[in-house]
Coordinates of C-alpha atoms in Angstrom, one line a residue:
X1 CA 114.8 -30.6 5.4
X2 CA 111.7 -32.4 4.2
X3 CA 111.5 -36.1 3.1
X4 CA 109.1 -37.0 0.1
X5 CA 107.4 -40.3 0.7
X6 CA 105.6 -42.3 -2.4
X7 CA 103.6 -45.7 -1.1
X8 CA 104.7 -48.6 -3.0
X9 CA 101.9 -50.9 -4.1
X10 CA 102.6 -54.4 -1.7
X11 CA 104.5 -56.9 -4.1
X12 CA 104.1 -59.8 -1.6
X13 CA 101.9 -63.6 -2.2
X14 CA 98.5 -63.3 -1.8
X15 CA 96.7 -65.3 1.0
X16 CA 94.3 -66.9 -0.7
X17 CA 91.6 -68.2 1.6
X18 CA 89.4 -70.0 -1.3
X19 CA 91.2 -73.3 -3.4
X20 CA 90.2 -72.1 -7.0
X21 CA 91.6 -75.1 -8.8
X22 CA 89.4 -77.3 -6.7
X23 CA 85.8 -75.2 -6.8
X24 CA 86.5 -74.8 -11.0
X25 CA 87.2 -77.1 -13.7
X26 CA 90.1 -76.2 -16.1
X27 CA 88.2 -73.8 -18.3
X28 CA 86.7 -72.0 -15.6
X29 CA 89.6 -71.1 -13.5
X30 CA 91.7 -70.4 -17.1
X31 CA 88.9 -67.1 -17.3
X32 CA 88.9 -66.7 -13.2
X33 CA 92.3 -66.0 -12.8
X34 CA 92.6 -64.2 -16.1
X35 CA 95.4 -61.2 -16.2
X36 CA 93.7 -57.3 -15.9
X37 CA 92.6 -56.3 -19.7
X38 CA 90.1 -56.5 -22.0
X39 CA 88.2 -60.5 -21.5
X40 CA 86.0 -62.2 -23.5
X41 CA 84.5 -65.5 -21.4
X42 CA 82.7 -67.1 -24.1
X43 CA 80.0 -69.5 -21.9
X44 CA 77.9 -71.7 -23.5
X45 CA 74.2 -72.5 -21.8
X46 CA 74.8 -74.2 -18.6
X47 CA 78.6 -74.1 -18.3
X48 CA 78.9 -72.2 -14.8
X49 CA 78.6 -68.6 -16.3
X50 CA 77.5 -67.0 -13.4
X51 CA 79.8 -69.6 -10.7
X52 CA 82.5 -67.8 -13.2
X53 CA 81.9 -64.2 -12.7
X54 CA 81.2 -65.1 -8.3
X55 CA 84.2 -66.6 -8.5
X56 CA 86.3 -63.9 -10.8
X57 CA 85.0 -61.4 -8.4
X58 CA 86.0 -63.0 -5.4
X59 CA 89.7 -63.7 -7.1
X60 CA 89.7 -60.1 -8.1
X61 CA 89.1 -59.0 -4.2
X62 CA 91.9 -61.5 -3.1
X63 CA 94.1 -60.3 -5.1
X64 CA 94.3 -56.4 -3.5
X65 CA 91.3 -54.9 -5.7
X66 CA 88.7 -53.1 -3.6
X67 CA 85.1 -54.1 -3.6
X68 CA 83.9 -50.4 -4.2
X69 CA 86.5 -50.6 -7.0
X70 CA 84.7 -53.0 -9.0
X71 CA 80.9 -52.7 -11.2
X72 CA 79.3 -55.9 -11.9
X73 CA 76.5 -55.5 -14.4
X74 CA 74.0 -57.9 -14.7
X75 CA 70.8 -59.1 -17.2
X76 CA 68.6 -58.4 -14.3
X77 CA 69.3 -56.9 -10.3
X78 CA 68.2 -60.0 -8.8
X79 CA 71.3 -61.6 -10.5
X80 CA 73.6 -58.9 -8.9
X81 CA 72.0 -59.3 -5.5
X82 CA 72.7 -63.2 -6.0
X83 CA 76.2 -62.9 -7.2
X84 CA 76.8 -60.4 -4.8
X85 CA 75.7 -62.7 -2.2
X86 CA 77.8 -65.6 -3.1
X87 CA 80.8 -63.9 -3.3
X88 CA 80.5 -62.2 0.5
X89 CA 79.8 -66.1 1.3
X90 CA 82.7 -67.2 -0.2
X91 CA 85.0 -64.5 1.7
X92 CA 83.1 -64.1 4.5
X93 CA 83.0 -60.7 4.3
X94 CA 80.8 -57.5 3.8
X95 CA 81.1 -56.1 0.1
X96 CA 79.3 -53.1 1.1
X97 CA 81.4 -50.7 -1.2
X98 CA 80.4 -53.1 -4.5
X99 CA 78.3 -51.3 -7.0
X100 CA 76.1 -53.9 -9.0
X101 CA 73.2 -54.1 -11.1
X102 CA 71.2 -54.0 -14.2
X103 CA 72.5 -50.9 -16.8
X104 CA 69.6 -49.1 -15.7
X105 CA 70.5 -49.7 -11.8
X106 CA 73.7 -48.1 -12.2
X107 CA 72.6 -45.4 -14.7
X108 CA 69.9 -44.5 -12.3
X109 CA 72.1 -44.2 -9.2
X110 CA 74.9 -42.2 -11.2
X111 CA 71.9 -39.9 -12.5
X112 CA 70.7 -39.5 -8.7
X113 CA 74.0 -37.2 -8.3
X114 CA 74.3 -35.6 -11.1
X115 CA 71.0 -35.0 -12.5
X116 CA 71.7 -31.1 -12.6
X117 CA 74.5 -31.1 -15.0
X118 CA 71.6 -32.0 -17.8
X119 CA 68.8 -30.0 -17.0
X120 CA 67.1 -32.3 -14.2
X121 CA 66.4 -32.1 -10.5
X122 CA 68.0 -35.1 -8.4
X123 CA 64.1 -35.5 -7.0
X124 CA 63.1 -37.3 -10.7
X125 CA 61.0 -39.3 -11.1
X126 CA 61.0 -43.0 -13.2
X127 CA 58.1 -42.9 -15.7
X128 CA 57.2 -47.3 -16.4
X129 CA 55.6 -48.1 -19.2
X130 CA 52.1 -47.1 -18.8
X131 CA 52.9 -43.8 -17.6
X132 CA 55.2 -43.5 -20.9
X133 CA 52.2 -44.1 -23.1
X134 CA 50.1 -41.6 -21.0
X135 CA 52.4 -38.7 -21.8
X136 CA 52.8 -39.5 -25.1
X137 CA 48.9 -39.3 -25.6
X138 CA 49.1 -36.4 -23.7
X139 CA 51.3 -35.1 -26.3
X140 CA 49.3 -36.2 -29.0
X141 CA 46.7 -33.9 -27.5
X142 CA 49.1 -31.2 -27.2
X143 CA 49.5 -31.6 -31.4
X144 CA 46.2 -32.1 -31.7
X145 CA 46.4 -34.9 -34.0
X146 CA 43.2 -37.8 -34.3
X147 CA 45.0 -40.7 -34.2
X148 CA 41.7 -42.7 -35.2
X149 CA 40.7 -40.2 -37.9
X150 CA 44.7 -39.4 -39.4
X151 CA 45.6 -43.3 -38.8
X152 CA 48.6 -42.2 -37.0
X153 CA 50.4 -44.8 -35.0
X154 CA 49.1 -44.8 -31.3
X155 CA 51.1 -44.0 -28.0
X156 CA 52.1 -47.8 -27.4
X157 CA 53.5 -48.3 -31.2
X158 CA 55.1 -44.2 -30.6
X159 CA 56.4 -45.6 -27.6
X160 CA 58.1 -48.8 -29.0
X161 CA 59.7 -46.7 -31.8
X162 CA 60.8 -43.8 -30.2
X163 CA 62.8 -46.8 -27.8
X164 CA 64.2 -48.7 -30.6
X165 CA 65.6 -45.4 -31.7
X166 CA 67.4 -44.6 -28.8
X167 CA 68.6 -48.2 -27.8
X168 CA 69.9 -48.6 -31.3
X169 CA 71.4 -45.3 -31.5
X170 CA 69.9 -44.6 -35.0
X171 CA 68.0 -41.5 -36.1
X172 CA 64.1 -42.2 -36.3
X173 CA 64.1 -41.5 -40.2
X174 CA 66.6 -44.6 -39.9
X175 CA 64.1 -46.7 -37.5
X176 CA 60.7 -45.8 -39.6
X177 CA 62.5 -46.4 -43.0
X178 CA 64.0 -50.3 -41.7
X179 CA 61.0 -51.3 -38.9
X180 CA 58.1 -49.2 -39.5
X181 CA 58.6 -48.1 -43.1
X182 CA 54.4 -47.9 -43.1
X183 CA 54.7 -44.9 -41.3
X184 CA 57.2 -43.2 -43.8
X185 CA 55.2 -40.5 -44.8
X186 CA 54.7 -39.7 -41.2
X187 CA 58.1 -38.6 -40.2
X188 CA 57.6 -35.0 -39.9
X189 CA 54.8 -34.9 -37.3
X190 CA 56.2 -38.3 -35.7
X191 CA 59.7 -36.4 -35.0
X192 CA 57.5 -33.2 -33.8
X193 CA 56.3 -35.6 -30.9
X194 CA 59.6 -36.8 -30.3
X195 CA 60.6 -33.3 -29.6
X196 CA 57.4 -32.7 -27.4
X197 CA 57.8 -36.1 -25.6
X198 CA 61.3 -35.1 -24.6
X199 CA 60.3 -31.4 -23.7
X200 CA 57.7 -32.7 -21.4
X201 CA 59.6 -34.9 -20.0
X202 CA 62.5 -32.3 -18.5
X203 CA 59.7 -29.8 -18.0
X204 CA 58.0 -32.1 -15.2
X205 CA 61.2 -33.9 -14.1
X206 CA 60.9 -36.9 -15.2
X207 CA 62.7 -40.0 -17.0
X208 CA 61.6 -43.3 -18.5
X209 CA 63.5 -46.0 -18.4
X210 CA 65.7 -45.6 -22.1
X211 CA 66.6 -41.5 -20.4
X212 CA 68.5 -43.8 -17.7
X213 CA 70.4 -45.0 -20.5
X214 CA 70.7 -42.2 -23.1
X215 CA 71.2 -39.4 -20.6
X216 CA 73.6 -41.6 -18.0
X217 CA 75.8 -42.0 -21.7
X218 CA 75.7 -37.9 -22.7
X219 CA 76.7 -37.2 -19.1
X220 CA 79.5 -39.1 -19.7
X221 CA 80.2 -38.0 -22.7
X222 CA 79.8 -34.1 -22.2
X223 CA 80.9 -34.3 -18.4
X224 CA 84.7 -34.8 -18.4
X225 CA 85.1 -34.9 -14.7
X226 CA 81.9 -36.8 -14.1
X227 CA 83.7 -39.0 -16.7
X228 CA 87.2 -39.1 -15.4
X229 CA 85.0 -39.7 -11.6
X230 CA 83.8 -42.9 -12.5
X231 CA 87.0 -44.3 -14.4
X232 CA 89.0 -44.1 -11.8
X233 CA 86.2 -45.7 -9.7
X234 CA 85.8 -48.4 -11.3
X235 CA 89.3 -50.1 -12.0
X236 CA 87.5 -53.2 -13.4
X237 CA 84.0 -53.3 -14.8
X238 CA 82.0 -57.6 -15.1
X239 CA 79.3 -57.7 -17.9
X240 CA 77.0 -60.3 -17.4
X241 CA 74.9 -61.7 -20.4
X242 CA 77.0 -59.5 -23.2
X243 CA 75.3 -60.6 -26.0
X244 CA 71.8 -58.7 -24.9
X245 CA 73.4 -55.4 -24.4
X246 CA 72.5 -52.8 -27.3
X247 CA 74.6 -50.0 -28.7
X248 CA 74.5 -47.6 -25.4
X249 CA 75.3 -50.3 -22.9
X250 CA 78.5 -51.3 -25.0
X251 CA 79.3 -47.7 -25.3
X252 CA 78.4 -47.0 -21.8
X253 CA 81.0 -50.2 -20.8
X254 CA 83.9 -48.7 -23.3
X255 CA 83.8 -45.5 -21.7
X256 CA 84.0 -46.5 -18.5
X257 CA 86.8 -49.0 -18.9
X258 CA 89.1 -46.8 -21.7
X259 CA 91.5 -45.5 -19.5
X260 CA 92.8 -49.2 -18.1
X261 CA 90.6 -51.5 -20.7
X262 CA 89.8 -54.0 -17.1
X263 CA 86.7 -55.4 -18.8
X264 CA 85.3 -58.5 -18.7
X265 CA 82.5 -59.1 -21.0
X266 CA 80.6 -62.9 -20.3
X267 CA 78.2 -64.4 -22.4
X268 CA 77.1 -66.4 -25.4
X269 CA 76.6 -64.8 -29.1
X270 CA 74.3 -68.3 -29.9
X271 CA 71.7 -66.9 -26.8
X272 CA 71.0 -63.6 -27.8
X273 CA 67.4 -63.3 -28.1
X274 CA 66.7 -59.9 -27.4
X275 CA 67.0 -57.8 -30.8
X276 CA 63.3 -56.9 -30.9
X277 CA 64.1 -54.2 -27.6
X278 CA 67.5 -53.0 -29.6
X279 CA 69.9 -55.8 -28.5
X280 CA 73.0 -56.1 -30.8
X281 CA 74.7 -60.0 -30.7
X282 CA 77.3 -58.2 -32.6
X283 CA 78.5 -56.2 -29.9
X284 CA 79.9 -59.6 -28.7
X285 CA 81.1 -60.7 -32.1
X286 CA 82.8 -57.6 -32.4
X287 CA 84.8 -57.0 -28.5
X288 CA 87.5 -58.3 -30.0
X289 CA 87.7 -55.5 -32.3
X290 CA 86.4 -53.3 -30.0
X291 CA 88.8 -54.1 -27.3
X292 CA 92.1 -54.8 -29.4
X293 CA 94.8 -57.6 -27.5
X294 CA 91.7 -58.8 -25.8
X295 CA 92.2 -62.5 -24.6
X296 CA 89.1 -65.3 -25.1
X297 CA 88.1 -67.6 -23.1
X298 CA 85.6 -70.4 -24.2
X299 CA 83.9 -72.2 -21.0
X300 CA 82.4 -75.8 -22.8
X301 CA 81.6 -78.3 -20.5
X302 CA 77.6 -78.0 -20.2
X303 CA 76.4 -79.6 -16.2
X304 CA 72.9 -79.1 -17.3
X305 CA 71.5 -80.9 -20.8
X306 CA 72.0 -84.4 -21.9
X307 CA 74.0 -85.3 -24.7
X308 CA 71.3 -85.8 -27.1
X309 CA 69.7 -82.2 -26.2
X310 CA 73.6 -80.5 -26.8
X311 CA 73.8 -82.3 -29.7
X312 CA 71.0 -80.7 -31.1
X313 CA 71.9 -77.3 -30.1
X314 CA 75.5 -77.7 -31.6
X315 CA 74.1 -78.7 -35.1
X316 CA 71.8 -76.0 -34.9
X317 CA 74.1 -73.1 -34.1
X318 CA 76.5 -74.9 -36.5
X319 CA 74.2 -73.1 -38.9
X320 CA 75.3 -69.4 -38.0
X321 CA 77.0 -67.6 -40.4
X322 CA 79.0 -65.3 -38.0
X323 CA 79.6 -66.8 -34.6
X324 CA 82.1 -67.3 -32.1
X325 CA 83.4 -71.2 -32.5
X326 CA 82.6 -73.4 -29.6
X327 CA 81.4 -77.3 -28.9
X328 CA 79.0 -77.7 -26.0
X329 CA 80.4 -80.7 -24.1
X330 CA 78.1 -82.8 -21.6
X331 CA 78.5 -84.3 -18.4
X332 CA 75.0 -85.8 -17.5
X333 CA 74.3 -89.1 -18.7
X334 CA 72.9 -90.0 -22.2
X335 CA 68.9 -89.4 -22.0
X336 CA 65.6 -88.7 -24.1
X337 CA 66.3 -88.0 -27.9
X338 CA 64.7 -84.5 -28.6
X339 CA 62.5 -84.8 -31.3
X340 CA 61.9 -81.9 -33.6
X341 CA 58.3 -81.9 -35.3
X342 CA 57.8 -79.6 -38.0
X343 CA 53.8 -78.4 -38.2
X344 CA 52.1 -76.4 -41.2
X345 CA 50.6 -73.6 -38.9
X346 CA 49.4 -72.5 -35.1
X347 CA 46.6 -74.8 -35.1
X348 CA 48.1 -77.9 -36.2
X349 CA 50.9 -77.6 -33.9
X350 CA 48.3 -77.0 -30.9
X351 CA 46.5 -80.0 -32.3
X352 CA 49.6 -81.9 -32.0
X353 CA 50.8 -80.8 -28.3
X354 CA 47.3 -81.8 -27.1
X355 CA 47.6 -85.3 -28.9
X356 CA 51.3 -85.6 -27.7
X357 CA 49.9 -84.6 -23.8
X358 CA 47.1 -87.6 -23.9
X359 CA 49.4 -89.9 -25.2
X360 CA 52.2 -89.1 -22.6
X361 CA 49.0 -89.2 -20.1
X362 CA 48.2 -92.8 -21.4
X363 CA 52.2 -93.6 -21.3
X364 CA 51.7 -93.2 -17.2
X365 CA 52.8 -89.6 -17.2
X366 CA 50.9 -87.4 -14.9
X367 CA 49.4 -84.2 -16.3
X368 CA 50.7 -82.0 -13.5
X369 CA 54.3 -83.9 -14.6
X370 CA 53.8 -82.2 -17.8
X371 CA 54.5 -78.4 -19.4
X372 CA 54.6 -76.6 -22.5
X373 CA 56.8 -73.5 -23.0
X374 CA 55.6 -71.1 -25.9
X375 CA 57.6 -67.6 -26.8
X376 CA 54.8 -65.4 -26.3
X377 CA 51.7 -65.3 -24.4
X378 CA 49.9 -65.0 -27.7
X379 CA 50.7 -68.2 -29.1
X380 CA 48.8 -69.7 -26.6
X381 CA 45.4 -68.8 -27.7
X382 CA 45.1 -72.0 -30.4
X383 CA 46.9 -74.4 -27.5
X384 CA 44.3 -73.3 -24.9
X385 CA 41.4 -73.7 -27.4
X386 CA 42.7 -77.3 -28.6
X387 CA 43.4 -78.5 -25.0
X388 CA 39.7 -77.2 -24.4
X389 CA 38.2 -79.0 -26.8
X390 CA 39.8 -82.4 -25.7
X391 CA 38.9 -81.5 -21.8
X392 CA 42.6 -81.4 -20.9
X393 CA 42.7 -79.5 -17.6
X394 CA 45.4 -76.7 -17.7
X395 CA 46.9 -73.7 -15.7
X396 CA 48.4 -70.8 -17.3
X397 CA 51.6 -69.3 -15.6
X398 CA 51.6 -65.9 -15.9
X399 CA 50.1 -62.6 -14.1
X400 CA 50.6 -58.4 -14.0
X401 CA 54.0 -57.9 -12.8
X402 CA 53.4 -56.3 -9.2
X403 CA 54.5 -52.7 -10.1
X404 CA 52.1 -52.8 -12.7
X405 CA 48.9 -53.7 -10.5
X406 CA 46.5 -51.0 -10.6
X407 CA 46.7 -50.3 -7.0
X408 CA 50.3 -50.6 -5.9
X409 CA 50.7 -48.2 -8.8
X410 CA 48.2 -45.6 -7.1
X411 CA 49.9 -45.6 -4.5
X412 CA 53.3 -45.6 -6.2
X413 CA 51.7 -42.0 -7.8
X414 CA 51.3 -40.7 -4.2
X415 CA 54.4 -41.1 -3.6
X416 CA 56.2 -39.7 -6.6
X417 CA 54.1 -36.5 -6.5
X418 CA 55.5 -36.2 -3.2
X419 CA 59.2 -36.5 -4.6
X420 CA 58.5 -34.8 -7.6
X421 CA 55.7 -32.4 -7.5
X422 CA 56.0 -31.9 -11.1
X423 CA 55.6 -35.3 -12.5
X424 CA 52.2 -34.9 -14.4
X425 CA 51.4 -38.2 -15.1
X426 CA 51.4 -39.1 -11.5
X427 CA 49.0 -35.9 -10.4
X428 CA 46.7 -36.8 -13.1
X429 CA 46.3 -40.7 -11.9
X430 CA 45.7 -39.6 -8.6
X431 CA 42.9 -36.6 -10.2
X432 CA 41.3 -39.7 -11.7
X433 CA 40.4 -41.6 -8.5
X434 CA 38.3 -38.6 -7.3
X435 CA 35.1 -38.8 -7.9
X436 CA 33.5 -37.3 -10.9
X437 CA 37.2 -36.6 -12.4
X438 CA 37.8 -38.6 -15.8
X439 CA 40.6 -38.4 -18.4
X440 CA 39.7 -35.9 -20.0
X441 CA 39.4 -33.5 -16.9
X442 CA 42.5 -34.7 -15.3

């Protein structure tokens, strides 16, 4: 007679080797040792975020949850390899079977095996963002349209908007008419090179870096067992830096998580600064709804500001009309009042840095003491000139990313043609370094 055996889940105590209570103050370990389902860990700037998530990972592990069962999404892969490190640290173990990256990591990876199921070869290749442009010029040419003589937007702006449509999720009528309503009377030919971008980009095999996305979100979508696959891998998903993910990533992260709704979603809706590239701050406003019964966990206590500078920042975001409620709390001692200078344009503010940098100079300060942040690299033209004109010496901090260098990318082209004898854009770089070969004849 045959016996039917069913393995019972172990119901004993957990060894713990790591004292949580002792490594976390109260607010922290409150999110660390949070129950499975749906988590909000609302962290303000400089409250421990990412010593959370190590931490909530390494709890998670303790507690009888594999490593290859968990994702850990981060803002960039450096963070993952960092987190990832801390936490194999802290249990002095290998977490060899953790998957963890940027959206694009993981959508990459996933697309590796199953790059079939929408048309591509596994042997793709990753177009960046000059190889983008390249084939969308090359498209132009294909459509034969003068951009110079028609006034039609050029590859870079084509680029940008075709991106913004697909991180937003919005039809490109909807993107021209609300960010580029110029171009309104353009749609018909703009669309027809949306269509020929695409075309060309499944005829040579390749991706750029919003397919990773939008294709890694239809496979799931149209693939139930690819689908199922990966919801039963990953029994809890970590999102670092929630507020900066756009309308795919949070639709990506509810996919994966709707069987069991084990998500944790960590962030700050008062540091989203990336809604120019599609990032949606209400995607964190909104998990609650989203993610109905989820709990919320609001980590206060700032290690890294003075009083003064939190002070300032709470009366600021204060201001928000939709927000998640919190009150940044310091633990440094008081320090320097901030000082907030209102100036009438670019060069009066220069003007006033420079006079504010001799007069710290004449105060004792050093120069190479000294540093002045701007938000792009283009509102530093009037600074340079003003701290010219007064003979301040200076050093800009800044440079080509290496992947974008001219030579590693030739080489980079070598190699991809190799992988993916298809990828135009990669044979034609490599025609243009022989001799006599230009553009136009590549």
């Amino acid at each position: 007679m045959s016996r039917e055996y069913v393995l019972q889940p172990f119901r004993g105590e957990a060894r713990l080797q790591i004292d949580y209570a002792a490594a976390l103050n109260p607010q922290q370990l409150a999110a660390v040792t949070a129950p499975p389902g749906p988590t909000l860990v609302l962290a303000g700037a400089g409250a421990g975020k990412t010593r959370t998530l190590v931490y909530r990972v390494a709890w998670l592990i303790e507690h009888g949850v594999s490593p290859e069962r968990l994702l850990l999404l981060t803002f960039t892969n450096k963070a993952a390899r960092e987190m990832m490190r801390r936490v194999a640290e802290l249990l002095g173990r290998d977490l060899g079977g953790l998957w963890g990256g940027t959206f694009h990591a993981i959508g990459h990876r996933i697309l590796r095996r199953h790059a079939e199921l929408l048309g591509y070869r596994r042997d793709f290749t990753i177009l960046d963002r000059e190889d983008a442009r390249d084939l969308v010029n090359a498209c132009l040419g294909e459509a034969q349209i003068d951009v110079k003589a028609t006034r039609f937007p050029k590859a870079d702006v084509l680029g940008d908007l075709f991106s913004l449509a697909v991180n937003t999720a919005q039809p490109l009528a909807r993107v021209i008419e609300r960010h580029y309503p110029y171009f309104a009377g353009l749609l018909e030919p703009i669309a027809d090179l949306a269509r020929r971008y695409t075309e060309r980009k499944r005829a040579t095999n390749v991706m750029d870096f919003d397919d990773l996305l939008a294709l890694w979100l239809r496979l799931l979508q149209e693939h139930a067992p690819v689908r199922e696959l990966y919801q039963r891998r990953f029994q809890h998903v970590l999102v670092d830096e929630y507020q900066d993910t756009n309308q795919l990533q949070s639709d990506l992260v509810d996919l994966l998580v709707a069987p069991h709704q084990n998500v944790m979603a960590v962030g700050d809706d008062a540091q989203s600064i990336y809604s120019w590239r599609g990032a949606n701050f209400q995607n964190i406003l909104r998990f609650p709804e989203r993610h109905p019964g989820a709990a919320v966990y609001r980590i206060e206590t700032n290690y890294r500001s003075t009083p003064e500078i939190l002070h300032l920042a709470n009366a600021a975001i204060a201001a928000n009309v939709r927000q998640h409620k919190k009150e940044l709390r310091a633990v440094r001692r008081s320090g320097t009042r901030p000082a907030l200078v209102a100036c009438g344009d670019a060069h009066v503010q220069a003007a006033f840095v420079a006079q504010r940098v001799l007069e710290l100079r004449e105060e004792g300060v050093a120069l190479d003491g000294m540093a002045v942040l701007y938000r792009s690299h283009f509102h530093a033209l009037e600074l340079q000139l003003e701290l010219t004109r007064r003979n301040i010496p200076f050093s800009i901090t800044s440079g080509i990313r290496f992947f974008e260098q001219a030579h590693v990318k030739d080489v980079a082209a070598y190699l991809k043609l190799v992988c993916n004898p298809r990828d135009e854009m990669a044979f034609k770089r490599l025609a243009k370094l022989l001799p006599g070969v230009g553009p136009k004849a590549a």
